[in-house]
mmCIF file of C-alpha atoms in Angstrom:
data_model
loop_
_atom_site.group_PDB
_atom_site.id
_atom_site.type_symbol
_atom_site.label_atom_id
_atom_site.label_comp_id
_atom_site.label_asym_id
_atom_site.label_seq_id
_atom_site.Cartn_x
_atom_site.Cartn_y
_atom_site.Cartn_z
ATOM 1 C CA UNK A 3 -18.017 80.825 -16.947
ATOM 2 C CA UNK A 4 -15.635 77.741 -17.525
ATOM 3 C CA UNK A 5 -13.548 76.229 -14.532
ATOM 4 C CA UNK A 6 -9.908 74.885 -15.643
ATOM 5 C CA UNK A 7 -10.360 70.932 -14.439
ATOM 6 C CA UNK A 8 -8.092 68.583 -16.131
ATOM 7 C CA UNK A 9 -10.638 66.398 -15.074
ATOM 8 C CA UNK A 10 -13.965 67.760 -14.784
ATOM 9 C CA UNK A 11 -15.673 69.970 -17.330
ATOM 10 C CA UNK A 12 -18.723 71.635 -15.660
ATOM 11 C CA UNK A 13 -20.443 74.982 -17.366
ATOM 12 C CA UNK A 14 -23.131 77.264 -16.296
ATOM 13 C CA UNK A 15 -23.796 79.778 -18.384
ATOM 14 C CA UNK A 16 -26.645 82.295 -18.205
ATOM 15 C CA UNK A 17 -28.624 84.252 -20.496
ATOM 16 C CA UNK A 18 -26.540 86.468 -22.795
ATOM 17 C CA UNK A 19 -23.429 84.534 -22.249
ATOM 18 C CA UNK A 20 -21.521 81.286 -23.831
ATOM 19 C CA UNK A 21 -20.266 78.476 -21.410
ATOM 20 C CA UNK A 22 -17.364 76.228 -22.953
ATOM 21 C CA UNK A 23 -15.863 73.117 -22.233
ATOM 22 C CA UNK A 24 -12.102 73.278 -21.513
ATOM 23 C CA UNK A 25 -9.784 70.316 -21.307
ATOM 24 C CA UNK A 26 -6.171 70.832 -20.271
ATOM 25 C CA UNK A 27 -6.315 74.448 -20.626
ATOM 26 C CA UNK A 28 -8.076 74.531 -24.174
ATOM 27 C CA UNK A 29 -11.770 74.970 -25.304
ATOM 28 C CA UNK A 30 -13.434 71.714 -27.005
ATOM 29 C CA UNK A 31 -16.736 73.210 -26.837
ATOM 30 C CA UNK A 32 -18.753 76.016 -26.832
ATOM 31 C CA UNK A 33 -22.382 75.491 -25.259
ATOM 32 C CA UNK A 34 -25.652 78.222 -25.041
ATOM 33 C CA UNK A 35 -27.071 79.384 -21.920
ATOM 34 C CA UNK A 36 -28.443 76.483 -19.761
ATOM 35 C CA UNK A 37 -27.052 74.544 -16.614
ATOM 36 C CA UNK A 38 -25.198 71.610 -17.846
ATOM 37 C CA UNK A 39 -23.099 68.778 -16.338
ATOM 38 C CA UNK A 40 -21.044 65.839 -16.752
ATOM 39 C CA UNK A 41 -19.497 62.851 -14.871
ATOM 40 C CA UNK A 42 -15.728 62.811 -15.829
ATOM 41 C CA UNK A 43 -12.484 60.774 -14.688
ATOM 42 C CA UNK A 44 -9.290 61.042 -12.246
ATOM 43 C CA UNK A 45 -6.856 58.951 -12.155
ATOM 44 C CA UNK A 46 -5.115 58.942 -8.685
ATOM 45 C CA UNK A 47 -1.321 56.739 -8.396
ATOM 46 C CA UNK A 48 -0.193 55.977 -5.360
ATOM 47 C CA UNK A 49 3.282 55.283 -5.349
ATOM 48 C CA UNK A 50 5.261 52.893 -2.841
ATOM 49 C CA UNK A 51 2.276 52.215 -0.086
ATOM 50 C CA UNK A 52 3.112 49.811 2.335
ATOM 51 C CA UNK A 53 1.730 46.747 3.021
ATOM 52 C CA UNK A 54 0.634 45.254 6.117
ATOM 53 C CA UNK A 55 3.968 43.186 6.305
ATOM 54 C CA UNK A 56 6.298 46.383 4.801
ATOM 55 C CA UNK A 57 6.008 45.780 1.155
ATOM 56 C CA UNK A 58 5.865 48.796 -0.656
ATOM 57 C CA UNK A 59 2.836 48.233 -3.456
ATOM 58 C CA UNK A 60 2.026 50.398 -6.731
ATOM 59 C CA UNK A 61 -1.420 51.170 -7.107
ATOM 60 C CA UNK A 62 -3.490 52.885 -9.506
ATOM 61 C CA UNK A 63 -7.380 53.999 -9.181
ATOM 62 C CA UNK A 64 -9.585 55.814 -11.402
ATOM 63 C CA UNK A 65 -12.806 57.465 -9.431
ATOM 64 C CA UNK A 66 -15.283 58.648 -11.526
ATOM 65 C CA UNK A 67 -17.557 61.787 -10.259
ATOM 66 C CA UNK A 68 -20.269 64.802 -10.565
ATOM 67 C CA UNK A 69 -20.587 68.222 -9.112
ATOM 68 C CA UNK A 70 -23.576 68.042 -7.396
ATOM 69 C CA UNK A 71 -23.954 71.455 -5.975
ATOM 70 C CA UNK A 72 -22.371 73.644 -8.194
ATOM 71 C CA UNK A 73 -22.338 76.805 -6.307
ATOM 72 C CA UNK A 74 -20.583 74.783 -3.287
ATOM 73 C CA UNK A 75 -18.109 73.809 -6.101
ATOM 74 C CA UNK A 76 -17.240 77.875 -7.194
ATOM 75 C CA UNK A 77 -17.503 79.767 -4.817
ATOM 76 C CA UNK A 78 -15.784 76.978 -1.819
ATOM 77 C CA UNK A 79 -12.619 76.267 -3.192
ATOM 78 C CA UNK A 80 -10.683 77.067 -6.284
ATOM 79 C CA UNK A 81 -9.810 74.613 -8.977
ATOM 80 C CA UNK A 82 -5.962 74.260 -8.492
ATOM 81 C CA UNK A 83 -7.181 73.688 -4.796
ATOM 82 C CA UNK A 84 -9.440 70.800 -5.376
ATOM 83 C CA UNK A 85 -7.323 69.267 -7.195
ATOM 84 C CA UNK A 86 -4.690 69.183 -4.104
ATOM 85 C CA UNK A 87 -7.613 68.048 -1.848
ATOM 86 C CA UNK A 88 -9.509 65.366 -4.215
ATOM 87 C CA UNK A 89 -5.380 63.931 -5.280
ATOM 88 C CA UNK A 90 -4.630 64.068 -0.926
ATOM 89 C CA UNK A 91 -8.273 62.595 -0.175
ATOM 90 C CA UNK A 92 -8.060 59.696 -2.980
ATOM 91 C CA UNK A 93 -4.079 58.755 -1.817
ATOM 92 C CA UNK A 94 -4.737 58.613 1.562
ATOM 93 C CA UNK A 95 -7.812 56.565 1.427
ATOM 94 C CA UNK A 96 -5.877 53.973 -1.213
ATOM 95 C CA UNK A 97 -3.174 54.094 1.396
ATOM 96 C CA UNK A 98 -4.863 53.586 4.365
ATOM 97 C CA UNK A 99 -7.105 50.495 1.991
ATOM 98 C CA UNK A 100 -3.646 49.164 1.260
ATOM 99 C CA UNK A 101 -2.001 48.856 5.023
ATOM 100 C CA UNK A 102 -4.771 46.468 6.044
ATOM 101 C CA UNK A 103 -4.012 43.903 3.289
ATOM 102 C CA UNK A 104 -0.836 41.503 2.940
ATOM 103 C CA UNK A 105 1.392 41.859 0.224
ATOM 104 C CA UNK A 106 0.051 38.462 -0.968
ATOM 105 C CA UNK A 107 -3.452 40.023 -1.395
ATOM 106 C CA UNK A 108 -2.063 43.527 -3.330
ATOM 107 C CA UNK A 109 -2.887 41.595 -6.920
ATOM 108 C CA UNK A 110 -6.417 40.595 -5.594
ATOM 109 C CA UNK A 111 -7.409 44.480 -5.772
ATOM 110 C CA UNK A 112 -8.396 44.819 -9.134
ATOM 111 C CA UNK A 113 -11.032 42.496 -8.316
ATOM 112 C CA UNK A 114 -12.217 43.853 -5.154
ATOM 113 C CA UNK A 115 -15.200 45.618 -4.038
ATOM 114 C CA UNK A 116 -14.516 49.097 -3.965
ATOM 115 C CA UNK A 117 -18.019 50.554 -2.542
ATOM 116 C CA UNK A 118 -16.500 51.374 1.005
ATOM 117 C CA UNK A 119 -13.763 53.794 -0.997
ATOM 118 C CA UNK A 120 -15.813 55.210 -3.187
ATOM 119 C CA UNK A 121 -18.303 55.840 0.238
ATOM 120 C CA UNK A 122 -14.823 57.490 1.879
ATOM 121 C CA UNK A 123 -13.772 59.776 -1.083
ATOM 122 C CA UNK A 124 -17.722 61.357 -0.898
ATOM 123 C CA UNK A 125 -17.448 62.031 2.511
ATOM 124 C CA UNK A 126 -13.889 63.679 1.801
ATOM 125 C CA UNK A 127 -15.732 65.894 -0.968
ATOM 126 C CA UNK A 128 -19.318 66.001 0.019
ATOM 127 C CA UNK A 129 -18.196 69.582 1.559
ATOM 128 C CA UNK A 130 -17.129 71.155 -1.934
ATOM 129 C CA UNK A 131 -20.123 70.031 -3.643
ATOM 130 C CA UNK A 132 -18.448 66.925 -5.431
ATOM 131 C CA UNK A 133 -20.096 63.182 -5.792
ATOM 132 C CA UNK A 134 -18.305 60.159 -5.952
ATOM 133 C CA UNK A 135 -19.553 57.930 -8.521
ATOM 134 C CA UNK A 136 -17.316 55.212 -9.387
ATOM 135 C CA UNK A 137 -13.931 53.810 -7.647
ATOM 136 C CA UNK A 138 -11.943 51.510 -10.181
ATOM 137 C CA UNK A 139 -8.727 49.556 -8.775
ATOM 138 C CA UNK A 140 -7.014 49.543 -12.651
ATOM 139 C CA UNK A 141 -3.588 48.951 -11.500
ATOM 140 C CA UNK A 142 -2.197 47.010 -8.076
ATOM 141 C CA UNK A 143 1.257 45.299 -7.962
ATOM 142 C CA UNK A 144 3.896 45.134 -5.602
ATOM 143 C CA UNK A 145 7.604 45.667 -6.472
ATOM 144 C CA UNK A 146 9.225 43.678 -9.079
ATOM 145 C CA UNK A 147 12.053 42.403 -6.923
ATOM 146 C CA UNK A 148 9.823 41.128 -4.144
ATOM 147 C CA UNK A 149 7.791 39.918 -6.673
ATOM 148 C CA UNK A 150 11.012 37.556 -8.553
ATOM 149 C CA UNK A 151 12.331 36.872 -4.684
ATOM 150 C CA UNK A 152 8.462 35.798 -4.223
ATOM 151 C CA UNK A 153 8.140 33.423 -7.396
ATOM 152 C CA UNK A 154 11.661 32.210 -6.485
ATOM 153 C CA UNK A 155 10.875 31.333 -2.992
ATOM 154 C CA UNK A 156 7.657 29.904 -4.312
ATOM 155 C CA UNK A 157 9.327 27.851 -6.686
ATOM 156 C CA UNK A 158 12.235 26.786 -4.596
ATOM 157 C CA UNK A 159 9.437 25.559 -1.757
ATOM 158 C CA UNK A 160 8.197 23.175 -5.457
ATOM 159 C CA UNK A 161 11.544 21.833 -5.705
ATOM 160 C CA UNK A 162 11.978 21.036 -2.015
ATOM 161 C CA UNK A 163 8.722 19.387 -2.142
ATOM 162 C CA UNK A 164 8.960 17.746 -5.223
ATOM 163 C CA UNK A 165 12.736 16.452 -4.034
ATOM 164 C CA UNK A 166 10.551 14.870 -0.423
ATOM 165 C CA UNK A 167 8.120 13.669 -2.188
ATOM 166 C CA UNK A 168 10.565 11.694 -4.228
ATOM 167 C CA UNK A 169 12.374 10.915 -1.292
ATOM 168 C CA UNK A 170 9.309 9.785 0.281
ATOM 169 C CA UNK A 171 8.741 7.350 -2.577
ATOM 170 C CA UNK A 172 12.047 6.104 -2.948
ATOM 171 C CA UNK A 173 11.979 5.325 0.897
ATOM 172 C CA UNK A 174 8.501 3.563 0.361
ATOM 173 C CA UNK A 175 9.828 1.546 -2.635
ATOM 174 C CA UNK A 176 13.143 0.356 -0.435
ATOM 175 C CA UNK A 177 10.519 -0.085 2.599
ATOM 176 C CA UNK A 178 8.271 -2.270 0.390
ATOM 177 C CA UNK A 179 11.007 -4.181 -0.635
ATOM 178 C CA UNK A 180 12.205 -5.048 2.702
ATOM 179 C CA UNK A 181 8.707 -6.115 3.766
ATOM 180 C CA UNK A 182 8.672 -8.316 0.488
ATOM 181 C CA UNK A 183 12.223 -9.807 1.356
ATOM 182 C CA UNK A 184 11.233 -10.503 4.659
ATOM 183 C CA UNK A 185 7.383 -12.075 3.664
ATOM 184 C CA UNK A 186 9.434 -14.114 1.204
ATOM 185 C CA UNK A 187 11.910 -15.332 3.730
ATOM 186 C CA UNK A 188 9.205 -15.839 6.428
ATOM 187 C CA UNK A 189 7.114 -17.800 3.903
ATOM 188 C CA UNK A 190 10.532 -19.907 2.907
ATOM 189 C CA UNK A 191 11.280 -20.706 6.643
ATOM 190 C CA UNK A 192 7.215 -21.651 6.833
ATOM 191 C CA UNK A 193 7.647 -23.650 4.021
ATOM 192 C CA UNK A 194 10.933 -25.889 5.626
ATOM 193 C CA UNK A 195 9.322 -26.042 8.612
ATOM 194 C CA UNK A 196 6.474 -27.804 7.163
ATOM 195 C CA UNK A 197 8.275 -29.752 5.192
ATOM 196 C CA UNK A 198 10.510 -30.496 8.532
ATOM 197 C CA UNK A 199 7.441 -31.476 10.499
ATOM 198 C CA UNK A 200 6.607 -33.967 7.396
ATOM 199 C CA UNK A 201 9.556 -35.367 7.525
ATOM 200 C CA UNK A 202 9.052 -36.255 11.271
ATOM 201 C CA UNK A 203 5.747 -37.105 10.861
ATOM 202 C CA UNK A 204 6.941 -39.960 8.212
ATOM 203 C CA UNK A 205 9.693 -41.111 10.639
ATOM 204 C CA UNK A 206 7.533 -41.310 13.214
ATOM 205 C CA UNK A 207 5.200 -43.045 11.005
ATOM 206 C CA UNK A 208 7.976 -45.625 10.182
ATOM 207 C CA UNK A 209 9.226 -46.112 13.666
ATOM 208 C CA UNK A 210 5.357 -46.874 15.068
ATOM 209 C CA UNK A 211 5.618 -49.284 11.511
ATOM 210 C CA UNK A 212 8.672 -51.118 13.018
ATOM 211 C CA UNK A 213 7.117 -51.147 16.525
ATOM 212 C CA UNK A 214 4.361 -52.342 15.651
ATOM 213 C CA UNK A 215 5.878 -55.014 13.376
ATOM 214 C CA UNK A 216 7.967 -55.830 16.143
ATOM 215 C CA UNK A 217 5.004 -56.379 18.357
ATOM 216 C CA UNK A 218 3.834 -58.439 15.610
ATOM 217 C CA UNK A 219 6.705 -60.943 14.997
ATOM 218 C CA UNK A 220 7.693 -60.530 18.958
ATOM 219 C CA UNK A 221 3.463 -62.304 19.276
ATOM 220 C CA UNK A 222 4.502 -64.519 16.338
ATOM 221 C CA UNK A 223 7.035 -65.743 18.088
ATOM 222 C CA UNK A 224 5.852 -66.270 21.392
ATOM 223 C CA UNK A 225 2.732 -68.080 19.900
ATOM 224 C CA UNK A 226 5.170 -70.777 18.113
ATOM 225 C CA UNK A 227 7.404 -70.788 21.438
ATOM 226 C CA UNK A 228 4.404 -72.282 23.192
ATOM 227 C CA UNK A 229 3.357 -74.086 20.657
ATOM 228 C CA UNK A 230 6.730 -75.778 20.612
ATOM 229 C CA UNK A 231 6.670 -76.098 24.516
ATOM 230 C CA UNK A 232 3.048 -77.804 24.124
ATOM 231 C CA UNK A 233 3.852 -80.073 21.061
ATOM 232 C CA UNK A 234 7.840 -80.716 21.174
ATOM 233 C CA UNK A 235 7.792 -84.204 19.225
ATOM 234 C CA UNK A 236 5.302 -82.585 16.575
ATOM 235 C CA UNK A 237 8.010 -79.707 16.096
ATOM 236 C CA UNK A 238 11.065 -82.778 15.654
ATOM 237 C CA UNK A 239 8.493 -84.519 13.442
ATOM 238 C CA UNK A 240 7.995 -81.319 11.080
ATOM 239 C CA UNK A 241 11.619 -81.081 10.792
ATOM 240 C CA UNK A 242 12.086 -84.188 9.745
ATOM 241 C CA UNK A 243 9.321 -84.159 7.470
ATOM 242 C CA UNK A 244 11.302 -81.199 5.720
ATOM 243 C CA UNK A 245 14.485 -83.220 5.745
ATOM 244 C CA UNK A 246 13.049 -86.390 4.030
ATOM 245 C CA UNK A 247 11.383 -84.231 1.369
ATOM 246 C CA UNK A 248 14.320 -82.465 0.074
ATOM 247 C CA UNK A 249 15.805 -85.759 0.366
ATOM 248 C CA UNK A 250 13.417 -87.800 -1.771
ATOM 249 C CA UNK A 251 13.831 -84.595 -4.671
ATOM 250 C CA UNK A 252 17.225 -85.161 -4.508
ATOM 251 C CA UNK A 253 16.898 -88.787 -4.449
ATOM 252 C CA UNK A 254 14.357 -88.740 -7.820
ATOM 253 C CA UNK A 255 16.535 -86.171 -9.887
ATOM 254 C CA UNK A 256 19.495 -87.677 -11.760
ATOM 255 C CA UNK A 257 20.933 -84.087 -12.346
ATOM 256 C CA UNK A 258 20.845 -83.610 -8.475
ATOM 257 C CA UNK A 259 24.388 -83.738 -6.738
ATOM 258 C CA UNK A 260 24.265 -84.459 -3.007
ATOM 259 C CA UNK A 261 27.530 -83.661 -1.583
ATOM 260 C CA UNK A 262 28.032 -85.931 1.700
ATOM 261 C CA UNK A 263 29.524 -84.386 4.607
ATOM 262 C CA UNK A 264 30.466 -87.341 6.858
ATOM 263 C CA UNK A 265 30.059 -90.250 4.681
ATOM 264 C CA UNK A 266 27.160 -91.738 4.049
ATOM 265 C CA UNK A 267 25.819 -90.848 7.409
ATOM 266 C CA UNK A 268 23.539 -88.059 5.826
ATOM 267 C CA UNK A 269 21.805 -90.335 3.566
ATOM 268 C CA UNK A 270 21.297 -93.428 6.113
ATOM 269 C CA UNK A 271 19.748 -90.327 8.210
ATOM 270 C CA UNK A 272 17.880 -89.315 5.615
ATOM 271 C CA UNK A 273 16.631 -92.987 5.115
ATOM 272 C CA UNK A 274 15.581 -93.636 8.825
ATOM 273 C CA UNK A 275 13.911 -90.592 8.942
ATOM 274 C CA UNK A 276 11.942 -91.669 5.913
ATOM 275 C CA UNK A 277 10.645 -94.528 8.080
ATOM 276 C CA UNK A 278 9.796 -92.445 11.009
ATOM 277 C CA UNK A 279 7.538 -90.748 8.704
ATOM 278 C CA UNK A 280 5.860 -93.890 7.742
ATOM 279 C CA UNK A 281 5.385 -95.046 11.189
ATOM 280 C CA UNK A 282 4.135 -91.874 12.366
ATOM 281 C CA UNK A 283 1.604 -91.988 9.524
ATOM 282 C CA UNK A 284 0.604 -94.670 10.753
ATOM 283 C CA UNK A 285 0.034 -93.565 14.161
ATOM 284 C CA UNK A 286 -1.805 -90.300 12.868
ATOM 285 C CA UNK A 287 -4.079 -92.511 11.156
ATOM 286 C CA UNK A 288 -4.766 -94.211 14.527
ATOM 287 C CA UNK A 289 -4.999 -90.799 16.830
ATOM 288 C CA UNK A 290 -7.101 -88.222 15.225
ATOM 289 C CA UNK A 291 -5.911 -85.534 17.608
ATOM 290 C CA UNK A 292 -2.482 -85.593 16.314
ATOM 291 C CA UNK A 293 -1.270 -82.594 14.112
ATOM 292 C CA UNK A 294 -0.416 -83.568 10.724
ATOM 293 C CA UNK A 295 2.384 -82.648 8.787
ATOM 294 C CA UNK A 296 2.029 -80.322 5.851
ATOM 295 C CA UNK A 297 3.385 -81.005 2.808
ATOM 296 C CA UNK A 298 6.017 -78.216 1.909
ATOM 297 C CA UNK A 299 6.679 -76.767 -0.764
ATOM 298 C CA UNK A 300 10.431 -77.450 -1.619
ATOM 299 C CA UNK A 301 9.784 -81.264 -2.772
ATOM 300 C CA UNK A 302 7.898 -79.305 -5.719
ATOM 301 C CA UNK A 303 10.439 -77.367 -6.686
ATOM 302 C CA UNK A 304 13.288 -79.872 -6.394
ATOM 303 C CA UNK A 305 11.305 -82.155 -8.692
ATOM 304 C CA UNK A 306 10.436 -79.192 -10.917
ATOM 305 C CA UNK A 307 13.914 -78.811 -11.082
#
């Protein structure tokens, strides 16, 4: 006895008879009497399964299984039958596998674990005597166009973000130089504000310098005041002391040239006062407590001269 199965070739032959293998409608094999089986392969497309967000995927399975009771398998169902029921079983479980995923996760199913649908197709063929064995995800894509919008989208959402993040630097670049313009104009102003409070420093320093030389020559003078109120002749006496110097240079240079203003009133002055100074000599010699005259320093350089 040989069952039609595109997909299955199952024989069971008993004594006196020869089992065959048929594929497609013809015989590849001829076997002897003996109960013989094979695991064999369906492929099972599902076409246009939507998504869980309405995008209607491709996919493509190949489920791998054995008869396990063959008498269930004969005598339950014919083979044009279970084909209907295993092609209805396997779509609706890849369709039902396929609604509970996004459309983003449709090319992730190749790689998925596919134990809980093979576990659902043996439960959908347990009753006929069939055995799941192997559930392999060989094809899963969604449609082209949503796939091109997708990758355009995709890449449009690069260029925006490439276009802010270049925005975003070119605004940090003009922001950094701001800051920079304003640190270098804040360290500028620091700068000429130092150099300000330097400046007024130094002027300050010079005006305490003048006060303070004021002070000095204001002391100065009030020191010789009173010593001019205490010693009045001793001041005349000084004075005249300078007067008869320059007059005995002038007197002892022949290159000198004394220019008279009055006649010879100047030099007769200059003459008396030249005997003042001897008498008072004379009386500093006597009084020790008198103050004595100096000699200055203009007699030397008239007679350098």
């Amino acid at each position: 006895m040989c069952w039609p199965f595109s997909a299955v070739s199952w024989c069971a032959s008993q004594k006196g008879h020869t089992g065959c293998y048929n594929n497609a409608g013809s015989t590849c094999a001829r076997l002897r009497a003996g109960r013989r089986y094979s695991p064999r392969g369906s492929s099972s497309p599902v076409q246009e399964a939507p998504t869980q967000n309405n995008v209607r995927s491709t996919v493509q399975a190949l489920v791998t299984f054995t008869i396990s009771d063959a008498y269930r398998f004969v005598y339950s169902i014919s083979a044009s039958d279970f084909d209907q029921v295993f092609q209805a079983a396997c779509q609706n479980t890849l369709r039902a596998m396929v609604r509970q995923i996004s459309s983003d996760e449709v090319n992730n199913l190749t790689r998925q674990d596919t134990s809980e649908l093979r576990d659902a197709l043996s439960n959908a063929s347990e009753p006929y005597g069939v055995k799941m064995v192997k559930v392999n995800i060989i094809y899963a894509h969604p449609p082209v166009d949503f796939v091109r919008s997708q990758e355009a989208r995709q890449l449009a959402m690069l260029q925006q973000a490439e276009q802010a993040e270049q925005q975003a630097l070119l605004q940090r670049k003009q922001t950094d130089g701001e800051t920079l313009a304003r640190q270098a104009v804040i360290a500028r102003v620091g700068r000429e504000r130092d150099e300000l409070q330097v400046q007024v420093q130094k002027a300050e320093i010079r005006r305490r310098v003048v006060e303070l030389e004021a002070q000095a020559e204001e002391l100065r003078l009030s020191k010789l005041q009173e010593r001019l109120n205490s010693y009045p002749r001793a001041a005349e006496w000084e004075w005249a002391g300078e007067q008869l110097e320059v007059a005995r240079g002038l007197a002892s240079n022949t290159h000198a040239v004394v220019q008279m203003g009055g006649g010879s009133t100047d030099l007769a002055q200059a003459f008396s006062l030249r005997d003042s100074w001897q008498d008072q000599s004379v009386q500093a010699n006597t009084d020790p407590t008198a103050p004595t005259r100096k000699t200055s320093s203009k007699s030397q350089q008239v007679h350098e001269k």
